[in-house]
Amino acid sequence: MKAIYELIYKDKNSNARYGKIHTNYGIYETPMFMPVGTLATVKTLTPEELKEIGCGIILANTYHLWLRPGEDIIAKAGGLHKFMNYDGPILTDSGGFQVFSLAKLKDISEEGVKFKSHLDGSELFLTPELSIQIQNKLDSDIAMSFDECPPYPVTYEYMKNSVERTLRWAKRGKDVHTNEKQALFGIVQGGEFEDLRRWSALETVKLDFDGYAIGGTSVGEDKETMYKMIEYSTSYLPEDKVRYLMGVGDPIDIIEAVIRGVDIFDCVLPTRLARHGNALTTYGKMNIKNAQYKEDFKPIDENCDCYTCKHYTRAYIRHLITCDESLGGRLLSIHNIHFLVKLTEDLRSAIKEDKVIEYREKFLKNYQNKE
Amino acid sequence: MKAIYELIYKDKNSNARYGKIHTNYGIYETPMFMPVGTLATVKTLTPEELKEIGCGIILANTYHLWLRPGEDIIAKAGGLHKFMNYDGPILTDSGGFQVFSLAKLKDISEEGVKFKSHLDGSELFLTPELSIQIQNKLDSDIAMSFDECPPYPVTYEYMKNSVERTLRWAKRGKDVHTNEKQALFGIVQGGEFEDLRRWSALETVKLDFDGYAIGGTSVGEDKETMYKMIEYSTSYLPEDKVRYLMGVGDPIDIIEAVIRGVDIFDCVLPTRLARHGNALTTYGKMNIKNAQYKEDFKPIDENCDCYTCKHYTRAYIRHLITCDESLGGRLLSIHNIHFLVKLTEDLRSAIKEDKVIEYREKFLKNYQNKE
């Protein structure tokens, strides 16, 4: 069975939606945050910990797995689920974002993108077809179309051509997509240009994908612009398909996007922040390395019931991070992912009570009052 | 209550002993392997994982905790157990070994050791009294006397003077040791000199400690010499007190030392090997980075029932280690510590059946047949 979205309830005071995604690995509620397991591992954590946190779908990066260990090894292992021991649903991206952000000396043609590996500089060539074929071998539950991810800002002319090409690439990818257990999502691009977003959305929908993603945000634009990009996109997407905002994990951005009709999110933010000693809390971001936490024996967030907050103090985690002990990053990763999973849980409750707008006000009020 | 050793059974064909250590955090069987939590964390692992592996006592390093976060912060947290969330017994070393191996520009006097911090070069002065006072504040279950750890080899004359000083230091430490819930162990030194080992053992025993450690092995001597050092020491130690061989974790060394009457061991070996992609197996040491494991979907050790071997393949762990993903070191740490804990479990069973010598033969035969 392909992953299928079910819209259950719409908030009466915004475009926020409560729904469910039915997958071969269980049914999961939306809005949902998906942690990122770049190299078939959500950094420092085991699958059991992800489950305990309450994660549903997790993400893995096609570009990274293509390079290491290679899709053939993962296929021989029996697919990504078996390879990494995760028995929940997995979404793979197309590799597009990494090619455009990590790789060097890009040469974009109609056929695909020629570039040099960020690891050893070797020359690589990724096409819409190859991206789908790799994802097929990885055997993820949801695959993404290969799109062009232009930097910000580019001219209207450049973006128009790019959107056209992304549409042609989307069709080419769909044509070679044969895995009947794997859903395939299209991606809406168009930068900050309303008519291009509209056109990209409508034309992508015509290709009839199993879900739709919004790309090209968080690329340097200001928040106002970002929220508009989201609005421009969701307005033209069908209600009966899931909407996925790629690469967004800031708590406020998640709330604003949910209000604008987005269902699922992914981001490296919680694990990346954790590695650098930062925690997401209901009071705002906390840098645990600050000297003020040296003798602070409270949990990271007194309003949190995650494993980390139940058992460890700020002083201990600060000590671990200061000493470069990886348990520190692990404990903060658990907390940060839990924070975003809990945020989406709270948003789901709020939607069902038509109170998402109120929830935003309350959240923002606390979040500014940094302890 | 202070930790107390109970001798239960002696192997009829060797000096191996089966016993129990009664602590405020439960009763644990010996022979036992204690993993090392240098900075109040057994690298990458949580206390729950250590318990699941079957660990009893764990070790923490006084020198490292003195420098970071400082013993006063740990005391304010309520002691080491609360600070690191470990509700099992903890042994702290004296700091001596680290001072003599890590620190720079040592100036050894009767009073103590003046040296420069390995972190920032700041000048520090550690004395037998201070070591005990720090361990007191850490509130470990077992504290160690502060000893001199000479390099190998040194002259007989040097070693004789060093043993004399270590005895005076042991007495000074004991005199200031007031924590009634904390056991205090003495340390036998004497290098490879039989009469000095004998003398050190007998004189240390006269001071009446709660247990006795054997120091000064694994400092560069060959295996024959090391095993003799152990024999020279255990021969003169009382049967009703526990014997602890410090810093030894090689599987063959553990077996040889158990045969010579040693009860407990500690070593960074399992976690250090893990970080570098090495696994301890019944077939010998395995470097998982080797290309031969690229498409090897067997567990690390088919004879092992640890969490890692139950859920992950060599190919996946190789991938993680190759990509510098810390889950790789974590999974191998679980496996390697489990390997040594299981080894001591097997040794206990063998002792109870008077079969330790047979066990050694069987173990060595497999261990040489590297897969």
XYZ file of C-alpha atoms in Angstrom:
742
model
C 0.000 0.000 0.000
C 1.170 3.527 -0.765
C 1.141 6.070 2.064
C -2.244 7.855 1.924
C -3.343 11.100 3.562
C -6.705 11.445 5.276
C -7.978 14.936 6.097
C -10.004 14.724 9.295
C -10.662 18.204 10.598
C -10.074 21.805 9.568
C -9.554 24.559 12.137
C -12.419 27.057 11.821
C -10.218 30.129 12.340
C -7.277 29.341 10.066
C -6.155 26.998 7.315
C -4.713 24.521 9.818
C -5.593 20.880 9.247
C -5.683 17.773 11.403
C -5.209 14.535 9.497
C -3.671 11.095 9.368
C -1.154 9.393 7.133
C -1.790 5.698 6.600
C 1.429 3.799 5.897
C 2.625 0.207 5.788
C 4.237 0.895 9.161
C 1.223 2.286 10.981
C -1.031 5.339 11.010
C 0.423 8.690 12.064
C -1.281 11.983 12.862
C -0.540 15.338 11.251
C 0.696 18.023 11.747
C 3.880 16.015 12.256
C 7.572 16.735 12.620
C 9.971 14.272 10.971
C 13.522 14.101 12.349
C 16.325 13.764 9.809
C 18.455 10.631 9.602
C 20.861 11.892 6.957
C 23.031 8.790 6.683
C 20.419 6.244 7.793
C 20.830 7.339 11.417
C 19.154 10.183 13.275
C 22.418 11.403 14.758
C 23.312 9.691 18.074
C 19.902 7.994 18.499
C 18.513 4.479 18.124
C 15.165 3.633 16.497
C 13.831 2.660 19.933
C 14.581 6.154 21.218
C 12.816 7.740 18.236
C 9.770 5.611 18.956
C 9.869 6.500 22.648
C 9.996 10.196 21.732
C 6.884 9.680 19.632
C 8.335 10.040 16.137
C 6.419 8.723 13.161
C 7.971 9.233 9.745
C 11.707 9.884 9.658
C 13.700 11.260 6.758
C 16.832 9.949 5.082
C 18.946 11.723 2.457
C 19.220 10.132 -0.960
C 22.317 12.113 -1.934
C 24.251 11.042 1.170
C 23.181 7.393 0.958
C 23.933 7.299 -2.764
C 27.522 8.283 -1.903
C 27.798 6.182 1.267
C 27.221 3.245 1.531
C 25.579 3.270 -1.913
C 21.997 2.268 -2.731
C 23.009 -1.219 -3.861
C 24.332 -2.180 -0.445
C 21.129 -0.914 1.165
C 19.061 -2.856 -1.383
C 21.073 -6.000 -0.597
C 20.412 -5.424 3.103
C 16.700 -5.577 2.267
C 16.058 -1.837 2.012
C 16.528 1.117 4.284
C 14.204 -0.120 7.050
C 16.165 -3.315 7.537
C 19.532 -1.657 6.980
C 18.983 0.847 9.786
C 16.607 -1.270 11.908
C 13.709 1.223 11.705
C 10.253 -0.309 11.476
C 8.433 2.989 11.035
C 7.804 4.883 7.793
C 10.740 6.563 6.031
C 10.693 9.444 3.566
C 13.659 9.963 1.251
C 14.380 13.305 -0.357
C 15.456 13.510 -3.978
C 19.043 14.592 -3.453
C 18.274 17.874 -5.196
C 18.694 20.079 -2.168
C 22.074 18.536 -1.252
C 23.348 18.718 -4.833
C 22.516 22.404 -4.980
C 23.757 23.266 -1.477
C 26.685 20.921 -0.729
C 28.253 19.954 -4.027
C 30.693 22.074 -6.008
C 30.985 23.216 -9.627
C 27.430 22.531 -10.643
C 26.541 22.258 -14.301
C 22.769 22.267 -14.703
C 21.386 21.035 -18.004
C 18.000 19.772 -19.158
C 19.282 16.239 -18.667
C 20.285 16.712 -15.010
C 23.028 18.132 -12.797
C 26.732 17.448 -13.156
C 28.686 18.237 -9.974
C 31.549 17.206 -7.762
C 31.097 15.093 -4.649
C 31.458 17.064 -1.405
C 33.467 14.118 -0.069
C 36.221 13.529 -2.601
C 35.537 15.844 -5.516
C 34.734 12.980 -7.875
C 32.413 13.886 -10.746
C 28.801 12.850 -10.412
C 25.690 13.239 -12.538
C 22.224 13.148 -11.028
C 19.081 13.071 -13.142
C 15.392 12.956 -12.245
C 15.289 9.319 -13.335
C 18.381 8.304 -11.355
C 17.054 10.005 -8.216
C 13.843 7.961 -8.423
C 15.762 4.777 -9.202
C 18.001 5.269 -6.164
C 14.981 5.942 -3.943
C 13.377 2.841 -5.378
C 16.339 0.766 -4.273
C 16.381 2.426 -0.864
C 12.737 1.302 -0.671
C 11.517 4.254 1.356
C 7.794 4.736 1.949
C 7.705 8.181 0.399
C 9.971 9.327 -2.435
C 10.449 12.908 -3.579
C 10.681 14.269 -7.125
C 14.035 15.665 -8.210
C 13.786 19.452 -8.382
C 16.036 22.418 -8.969
C 16.629 24.435 -5.800
C 17.720 27.900 -6.905
C 19.464 30.195 -4.441
C 17.719 33.319 -3.106
C 17.255 35.756 -4.654
C 17.261 35.022 -8.389
C 15.581 36.994 -11.158
C 11.981 36.329 -12.162
C 13.266 35.090 -15.513
C 15.637 32.591 -13.906
C 12.959 31.329 -11.553
C 10.438 30.944 -14.369
C 12.819 28.783 -16.383
C 13.728 26.837 -13.265
C 10.083 26.110 -12.418
C 9.502 24.945 -15.991
C 12.465 22.616 -15.806
C 11.426 21.306 -12.385
C 8.026 20.459 -13.868
C 9.627 18.568 -16.744
C 11.894 16.785 -14.256
C 8.889 15.913 -12.082
C 7.170 14.283 -15.055
C 10.308 12.363 -16.054
C 10.721 11.082 -12.507
C 7.098 10.029 -12.302
C 7.390 8.169 -15.585
C 10.108 5.877 -14.224
C 8.570 5.469 -10.777
C 7.341 1.881 -10.580
C 7.541 0.970 -6.874
C 3.900 0.354 -6.021
C 4.451 0.447 -2.282
C 6.199 3.808 -2.460
C 4.323 7.130 -2.570
C 5.805 9.863 -4.781
C 5.506 13.541 -3.933
C 5.836 16.522 -6.249
C 7.534 19.761 -5.205
C 6.230 23.290 -5.609
C 8.903 25.893 -6.342
C 8.657 29.484 -7.610
C 10.566 31.488 -5.030
C 8.838 34.616 -3.756
C 6.867 35.153 -6.958
C 3.160 34.605 -6.372
C 2.264 33.765 -9.961
C 5.158 31.320 -10.287
C 4.200 29.571 -7.033
C 0.601 29.366 -8.281
C 1.657 28.084 -11.670
C 4.136 25.604 -10.153
C 1.477 24.308 -7.747
C -1.269 23.937 -10.368
C 0.984 22.286 -12.937
C 2.544 19.933 -10.390
C -0.917 18.935 -9.203
C -1.882 18.164 -12.799
C 0.842 15.506 -12.769
C -1.116 13.861 -9.939
C 1.319 13.050 -7.139
C 0.544 11.294 -3.857
C 1.475 14.393 -1.886
C 2.963 17.844 -2.419
C 5.983 19.525 -0.940
C 6.878 23.189 -0.727
C 10.504 23.792 -1.620
C 12.698 26.835 -1.867
C 12.017 28.315 1.569
C 14.611 28.831 4.324
C 17.108 29.791 1.646
C 17.892 33.256 2.982
C 14.577 35.064 2.620
C 13.044 36.969 5.546
C 10.228 35.430 7.587
C 7.470 37.558 5.991
C 8.546 36.388 2.546
C 8.791 32.798 3.703
C 5.270 32.793 5.110
C 3.998 34.301 1.854
C 5.780 31.603 -0.184
C 3.938 29.040 1.928
C 0.564 30.756 1.480
C 1.057 31.126 -2.261
C 1.729 27.393 -2.450
C -0.874 25.856 -0.145
C -3.668 27.964 -1.693
C -3.391 25.962 -4.892
C -2.868 22.504 -3.454
C -5.707 19.953 -3.183
C -7.219 19.375 0.231
C -7.094 15.603 0.015
C -3.313 15.377 -0.323
C -0.674 15.900 2.323
C 1.437 19.100 2.275
C 5.039 18.950 3.283
C 7.217 21.998 4.027
C 10.769 20.862 3.436
C 13.666 21.732 5.736
C 11.744 23.834 8.252
C 12.046 23.139 11.980
C 11.993 26.468 13.812
C 9.088 26.233 16.272
C 7.568 29.554 15.245
C 7.879 28.707 11.550
C 6.153 25.381 12.166
C 3.234 27.119 13.875
C 2.947 29.759 11.129
C 3.070 27.104 8.422
C 0.473 24.918 10.140
C -1.806 27.960 10.272
C -1.246 28.275 6.503
C -2.252 24.660 5.862
C 0.984 22.662 6.047
C 0.897 19.111 7.470
C 4.425 17.757 7.761
C 7.908 19.123 8.385
C 11.486 17.929 8.499
C 14.630 19.632 9.696
C 18.129 18.886 11.031
C 17.610 21.762 13.502
C 16.926 19.727 16.680
C 19.953 17.447 16.251
C 22.237 20.182 14.960
C 21.315 22.521 17.823
C 21.909 19.634 20.230
C 25.434 18.976 18.984
C 26.283 22.601 19.651
C 24.792 22.589 23.129
C 21.532 24.337 22.347
C 18.131 23.325 23.640
C 14.657 24.261 22.444
C 12.478 25.142 25.401
C 9.065 26.652 26.008
C 10.962 29.791 27.077
C 13.010 30.019 23.905
C 16.389 28.745 22.817
C 18.852 27.934 25.599
C 22.625 27.691 25.186
C 23.554 25.183 27.852
C 27.217 26.163 27.661
C 26.478 29.475 29.365
C 28.177 29.752 32.753
C 24.835 30.455 34.449
C 23.951 26.742 34.145
C 27.110 25.515 35.878
C 25.351 24.841 39.167
C 21.806 24.711 37.867
C 20.276 21.410 38.912
C 16.911 21.970 37.242
C 15.969 20.014 34.112
C 16.488 21.664 30.703
C 12.789 22.585 30.584
C 10.625 22.238 33.664
C 7.556 21.897 31.450
C 9.019 18.885 29.628
C 8.534 15.195 30.342
C 11.126 13.755 27.940
C 13.697 11.169 29.072
C 16.386 13.848 29.343
C 14.325 16.224 31.461
C 13.142 13.401 33.703
C 16.662 12.233 34.584
C 19.300 14.901 33.979
C 20.119 18.417 35.105
C 21.313 21.443 33.193
C 24.571 21.281 35.175
C 25.241 17.691 34.095
C 24.387 18.287 30.432
C 26.468 21.462 30.431
C 29.367 19.429 31.852
C 28.989 16.795 29.099
C 28.787 19.347 26.301
C 31.721 21.347 27.700
C 33.800 18.153 27.856
C 32.759 17.149 24.333
C 31.126 13.978 25.647
C 28.710 12.683 23.020
C 26.111 11.697 25.619
C 25.482 15.453 25.932
C 24.470 15.814 22.283
C 22.455 12.632 22.578
C 20.488 13.861 25.599
C 19.848 17.237 23.957
C 18.825 15.545 20.687
C 16.234 13.525 22.572
C 14.963 16.691 24.226
C 14.931 18.828 21.068
C 13.204 16.257 18.863
C 10.716 15.630 21.660
C 10.113 19.368 21.847
C 9.098 19.557 18.165
C 7.096 16.326 18.301
C 5.260 17.687 21.351
C 4.725 21.005 19.570
C 2.947 19.249 16.696
C 0.970 17.187 19.204
C -0.185 20.397 20.888
C -1.006 21.886 17.501
C -3.169 18.868 16.659
C -5.096 19.299 19.906
C -5.507 23.010 19.234
C -6.777 22.398 15.691
C -9.426 19.985 16.934
C -10.668 22.747 19.246
C -10.412 25.519 16.598
C -7.804 27.200 18.792
C -4.633 27.287 16.739
C -4.532 31.082 16.635
C -4.881 31.246 20.420
C -2.213 28.571 20.750
C 0.164 30.707 18.692
C -0.364 33.720 20.958
C 0.230 31.680 24.087
C 3.291 29.967 22.659
C 4.863 33.219 21.481
C 4.293 34.895 24.833
C 6.213 32.177 26.683
C 8.810 31.752 23.976
C 9.871 35.392 24.181
C 10.163 35.304 27.979
C 13.517 33.570 27.876
C 14.204 32.301 31.358
C 27.351 0.495 54.827
C 30.766 0.149 53.239
C 31.157 -2.150 50.233
C 32.156 -5.598 51.582
C 33.618 -8.573 49.765
C 32.394 -12.106 50.380
C 34.509 -15.011 49.129
C 32.167 -17.823 48.130
C 34.078 -20.445 46.189
C 37.648 -21.171 45.104
C 38.426 -23.039 41.903
C 40.200 -26.307 42.791
C 42.660 -26.131 39.903
C 43.800 -22.505 40.112
C 43.709 -19.459 42.334
C 40.473 -18.194 40.718
C 37.760 -17.052 43.121
C 34.030 -16.602 42.904
C 32.627 -13.998 45.263
C 30.195 -11.195 45.863
C 30.510 -7.510 46.655
C 27.787 -6.141 48.885
C 27.160 -2.445 48.266
C 24.554 0.163 49.099
C 23.367 -0.216 45.519
C 22.964 -3.980 45.431
C 25.034 -7.164 45.488
C 27.304 -7.934 42.550
C 29.220 -11.079 41.653
C 32.945 -11.343 40.989
C 34.996 -11.763 38.830
C 33.582 -8.536 37.444
C 34.506 -6.051 34.727
C 33.868 -2.361 35.503
C 33.460 0.004 32.527
C 35.109 3.410 32.824
C 33.063 6.604 33.001
C 35.973 9.019 32.937
C 33.994 12.251 33.128
C 30.913 10.873 34.899
C 29.734 9.239 31.671
C 30.664 5.886 30.169
C 31.270 7.346 26.746
C 28.110 7.482 24.565
C 25.987 5.341 26.942
C 23.189 5.970 29.430
C 22.966 4.319 32.854
C 19.979 2.303 31.610
C 22.112 0.832 28.857
C 24.857 -0.089 31.343
C 22.275 -1.866 33.475
C 20.846 -3.677 30.453
C 24.351 -4.856 29.529
C 24.665 -6.248 33.048
C 27.220 -3.853 34.511
C 27.607 -3.606 38.265
C 30.238 -1.203 39.570
C 31.386 1.513 37.183
C 34.481 3.667 37.507
C 34.896 7.427 37.406
C 38.159 9.383 37.308
C 38.924 11.695 40.191
C 41.544 13.679 38.282
C 39.182 14.447 35.403
C 36.224 15.307 37.642
C 38.423 17.472 39.865
C 39.273 19.550 36.783
C 35.786 19.448 35.220
C 33.203 20.163 36.553
C 34.986 20.223 39.936
C 34.115 18.146 42.983
C 32.143 20.955 44.612
C 29.580 21.067 41.821
C 29.163 17.295 42.042
C 28.788 17.546 45.819
C 26.130 20.243 45.360
C 24.321 17.959 42.906
C 24.116 15.405 45.717
C 27.161 13.329 44.771
C 28.269 11.462 41.689
C 25.320 9.045 41.590
C 22.783 11.832 41.407
C 24.944 14.007 39.159
C 25.219 11.314 36.492
C 21.939 9.522 37.242
C 23.592 6.174 38.068
C 21.973 4.190 40.857
C 24.594 1.440 40.898
C 27.893 1.387 42.797
C 30.714 3.692 41.645
C 34.441 3.364 42.245
C 36.641 6.430 41.938
C 40.358 6.158 41.289
C 42.800 8.392 43.152
C 43.909 10.573 40.273
C 47.425 9.190 40.613
C 47.487 7.315 37.338
C 46.247 10.324 35.349
C 48.667 12.708 37.056
C 51.578 10.453 36.148
C 50.410 9.647 32.623
C 48.544 12.724 31.326
C 49.947 15.735 33.131
C 53.140 17.540 32.234
C 56.211 18.733 34.155
C 55.702 16.622 37.238
C 57.501 17.489 40.429
C 57.147 14.641 42.901
C 57.885 15.416 46.534
C 57.044 13.764 49.813
C 54.135 16.155 50.163
C 52.523 15.281 46.818
C 52.786 15.934 43.091
C 53.029 19.338 41.459
C 52.083 19.248 37.762
C 50.423 21.101 34.938
C 46.847 20.433 33.886
C 46.593 18.536 30.589
C 43.762 20.912 29.670
C 45.197 24.389 30.082
C 48.659 23.977 31.586
C 47.622 25.576 34.873
C 49.653 24.483 37.894
C 48.064 21.944 40.188
C 49.134 20.144 43.334
C 47.649 16.811 44.312
C 48.342 15.186 47.664
C 47.162 11.921 49.232
C 44.882 13.919 51.533
C 43.398 16.025 48.742
C 42.712 12.948 46.623
C 40.721 11.388 49.453
C 38.926 14.653 50.174
C 37.898 14.995 46.540
C 36.671 11.383 46.435
C 34.804 12.075 49.647
C 32.952 14.918 47.985
C 32.284 12.832 44.883
C 30.723 10.344 47.323
C 31.710 7.224 45.409
C 31.171 3.800 46.977
C 34.810 2.832 46.737
C 37.722 5.264 46.941
C 41.322 4.496 46.026
C 44.502 5.515 47.836
C 46.762 7.995 46.084
C 49.849 6.166 44.815
C 52.898 6.885 42.731
C 52.737 5.188 39.336
C 56.331 4.949 38.095
C 56.992 4.330 34.420
C 58.441 1.000 33.214
C 61.201 0.170 33.583
C 62.804 1.998 36.522
C 65.746 0.876 38.663
C 65.245 -1.280 41.731
C 66.403 1.645 43.838
C 63.826 4.011 42.338
C 61.044 1.473 42.737
C 61.993 0.772 46.355
C 61.818 4.462 47.244
C 58.571 4.799 45.321
C 56.949 1.873 47.134
C 58.020 3.374 50.471
C 56.479 6.702 49.549
C 53.287 5.084 48.264
C 52.978 3.338 51.658
C 53.385 6.639 53.519
C 50.856 8.234 51.147
C 48.428 5.349 51.714
C 48.617 5.903 55.469
C 48.146 9.669 55.120
C 45.104 9.137 52.901
C 43.598 6.618 55.281
C 44.076 9.034 58.192
C 41.861 11.676 56.565
C 39.291 9.236 55.195
C 36.139 9.772 57.209
C 33.279 8.839 54.858
C 31.730 5.866 56.627
C 29.703 4.758 53.641
C 32.759 4.724 51.390
C 35.179 1.781 51.215
C 38.871 2.649 50.803
C 41.272 0.415 48.882
C 45.063 0.285 49.139
C 47.291 -0.236 46.111
C 50.160 -2.693 45.732
C 53.065 -1.433 43.636
C 56.630 -2.708 43.222
C 57.017 -3.118 39.488
C 58.501 -6.412 38.336
C 60.507 -6.936 41.534
C 59.156 -9.882 43.483
C 60.453 -8.781 46.886
C 59.114 -5.240 46.424
C 55.684 -6.542 45.382
C 55.702 -8.802 48.456
C 56.796 -6.032 50.732
C 54.314 -3.558 49.223
C 51.485 -6.070 49.597
C 52.297 -7.035 53.187
C 52.824 -3.457 54.361
C 49.697 -2.192 52.602
C 47.668 -4.992 54.176
C 49.009 -3.949 57.606
C 47.273 -0.607 57.063
C 44.019 -2.567 56.873
C 42.104 -1.395 53.821
C 38.672 -2.559 52.644
C 40.160 -4.005 49.464
C 43.451 -4.148 47.583
C 44.384 -3.089 44.095
C 47.317 -4.101 41.962
C 48.877 -1.123 40.223
C 51.782 -0.624 37.892
C 50.866 -3.209 35.275
C 50.056 -2.482 31.609
C 52.771 0.157 31.641
C 54.870 -1.320 28.859
C 56.042 -4.623 30.320
C 55.614 -7.890 28.379
C 52.765 -10.268 29.214
C 54.967 -12.779 31.080
C 56.207 -10.000 33.351
C 52.698 -8.655 33.845
C 51.341 -12.029 34.907
C 54.251 -12.415 37.333
C 53.552 -8.965 38.808
C 49.996 -10.138 39.434
C 51.103 -13.416 41.018
C 53.664 -11.665 43.226
C 50.892 -9.371 44.470
C 47.919 -11.701 44.971
C 50.087 -14.242 46.845
C 50.387 -11.840 49.752
C 46.871 -10.463 49.838
C 44.272 -11.696 52.333
C 41.589 -14.036 51.031
C 38.712 -12.156 52.619
C 39.306 -8.901 50.763
C 38.582 -8.090 47.124
C 41.474 -7.815 44.661
C 41.323 -5.294 41.888
C 43.654 -5.223 38.875
C 43.647 -1.637 37.685
C 43.442 -0.640 34.027
C 43.348 -4.123 32.526
C 40.663 -5.065 29.997
C 42.253 -7.329 27.404
C 40.186 -10.558 27.441
C 43.213 -12.848 27.713
C 44.733 -10.720 30.478
C 41.454 -10.868 32.401
C 41.395 -14.666 32.189
C 45.063 -14.960 33.227
C 44.543 -12.583 36.138
C 41.394 -14.368 37.319
C 43.398 -17.606 37.326
C 45.930 -15.790 39.537
C 43.277 -14.711 42.023
C 42.062 -11.305 40.816
C 38.389 -10.366 41.303
C 37.669 -7.054 39.581
C 38.944 -5.135 36.554
C 38.464 -1.796 34.878
C 39.592 -0.518 31.510
C 38.765 2.053 28.840
C 39.542 -0.633 26.243
C 35.963 -1.560 25.215
C 34.847 2.047 24.673
C 38.145 3.167 23.144
C 38.196 0.233 20.715
C 34.581 1.031 19.844
C 35.329 4.630 18.938
C 37.957 3.428 16.510
C 35.689 0.840 14.934
C 37.043 -2.235 16.684
C 34.961 -5.011 18.167
C 35.874 -7.718 20.656
C 34.516 -11.050 19.490
C 34.852 -14.705 20.437
C 37.031 -15.021 17.315
C 39.369 -12.208 18.257
C 39.497 -8.485 17.580
C 37.607 -7.283 14.510
C 38.228 -3.998 12.684
C 34.819 -3.216 11.266
C 36.291 -0.648 8.870
C 37.814 -3.420 6.767
C 36.323 -3.556 3.267
C 35.380 -7.205 3.737
C 32.475 -6.123 5.970
C 30.952 -3.749 3.397
C 28.218 -6.175 2.365
C 28.340 -8.432 5.406
C 24.867 -8.600 6.884
C 25.767 -10.863 9.801
C 25.888 -9.471 13.350
C 29.267 -8.438 14.790
C 29.506 -11.754 16.656
C 27.088 -14.560 15.891
C 27.648 -15.957 19.379
C 26.543 -12.710 21.031
C 23.099 -11.724 22.304
C 23.753 -8.049 23.070
C 21.417 -5.293 21.797
C 23.814 -4.454 18.961
C 24.154 -8.020 17.721
C 20.417 -8.598 17.960
C 19.516 -5.628 15.767
C 22.395 -4.460 13.573
C 24.676 -5.842 10.884
C 28.399 -5.466 10.316
C 27.607 -3.604 7.086
C 25.479 -1.015 8.904
C 27.947 -0.485 11.747
C 30.810 -0.256 9.247
C 28.789 2.402 7.398
C 28.235 4.385 10.614
C 31.891 4.214 11.674
C 33.109 5.099 8.175
C 30.788 8.126 8.132
C 31.875 9.173 11.628
C 28.324 8.738 12.934
C 28.467 8.450 16.727
C 25.765 5.769 16.803
C 28.470 3.464 15.431
C 30.724 3.960 18.452
C 27.704 3.663 20.702
C 26.617 0.321 19.225
C 30.170 -1.035 19.381
C 30.572 0.217 22.975
C 27.468 -1.711 23.959
C 28.830 -4.803 22.263
C 32.368 -4.521 23.640
C 31.346 -3.860 27.241
C 28.827 -6.683 26.975
C 31.624 -8.920 25.690
C 33.761 -8.320 28.801
C 30.790 -8.529 31.173
C 29.807 -11.847 29.548
C 33.427 -13.029 29.774
C 33.440 -12.514 33.544
C 30.017 -14.169 33.764
C 31.424 -17.222 31.950
C 34.468 -17.175 34.219
C 32.222 -17.203 37.282
C 30.380 -20.257 35.945
C 33.671 -21.964 35.154
C 35.063 -21.279 38.650
C 32.010 -22.808 40.272
C 32.680 -25.989 38.268
C 36.468 -25.947 38.861
C 36.926 -25.523 35.122
C 38.690 -22.180 34.682
C 41.800 -23.759 33.172
C 39.659 -25.634 30.641
C 37.742 -22.452 29.932
C 41.003 -20.650 29.135
C 42.021 -23.342 26.626
C 38.656 -23.216 24.892
C 38.577 -19.435 24.823
C 42.092 -19.142 23.415
C 41.417 -21.706 20.706
C 38.437 -19.719 19.389
C 40.072 -16.350 19.961
C 43.035 -17.209 17.740
C 40.802 -18.449 14.913
C 39.966 -14.963 13.741
C 37.058 -15.279 11.374
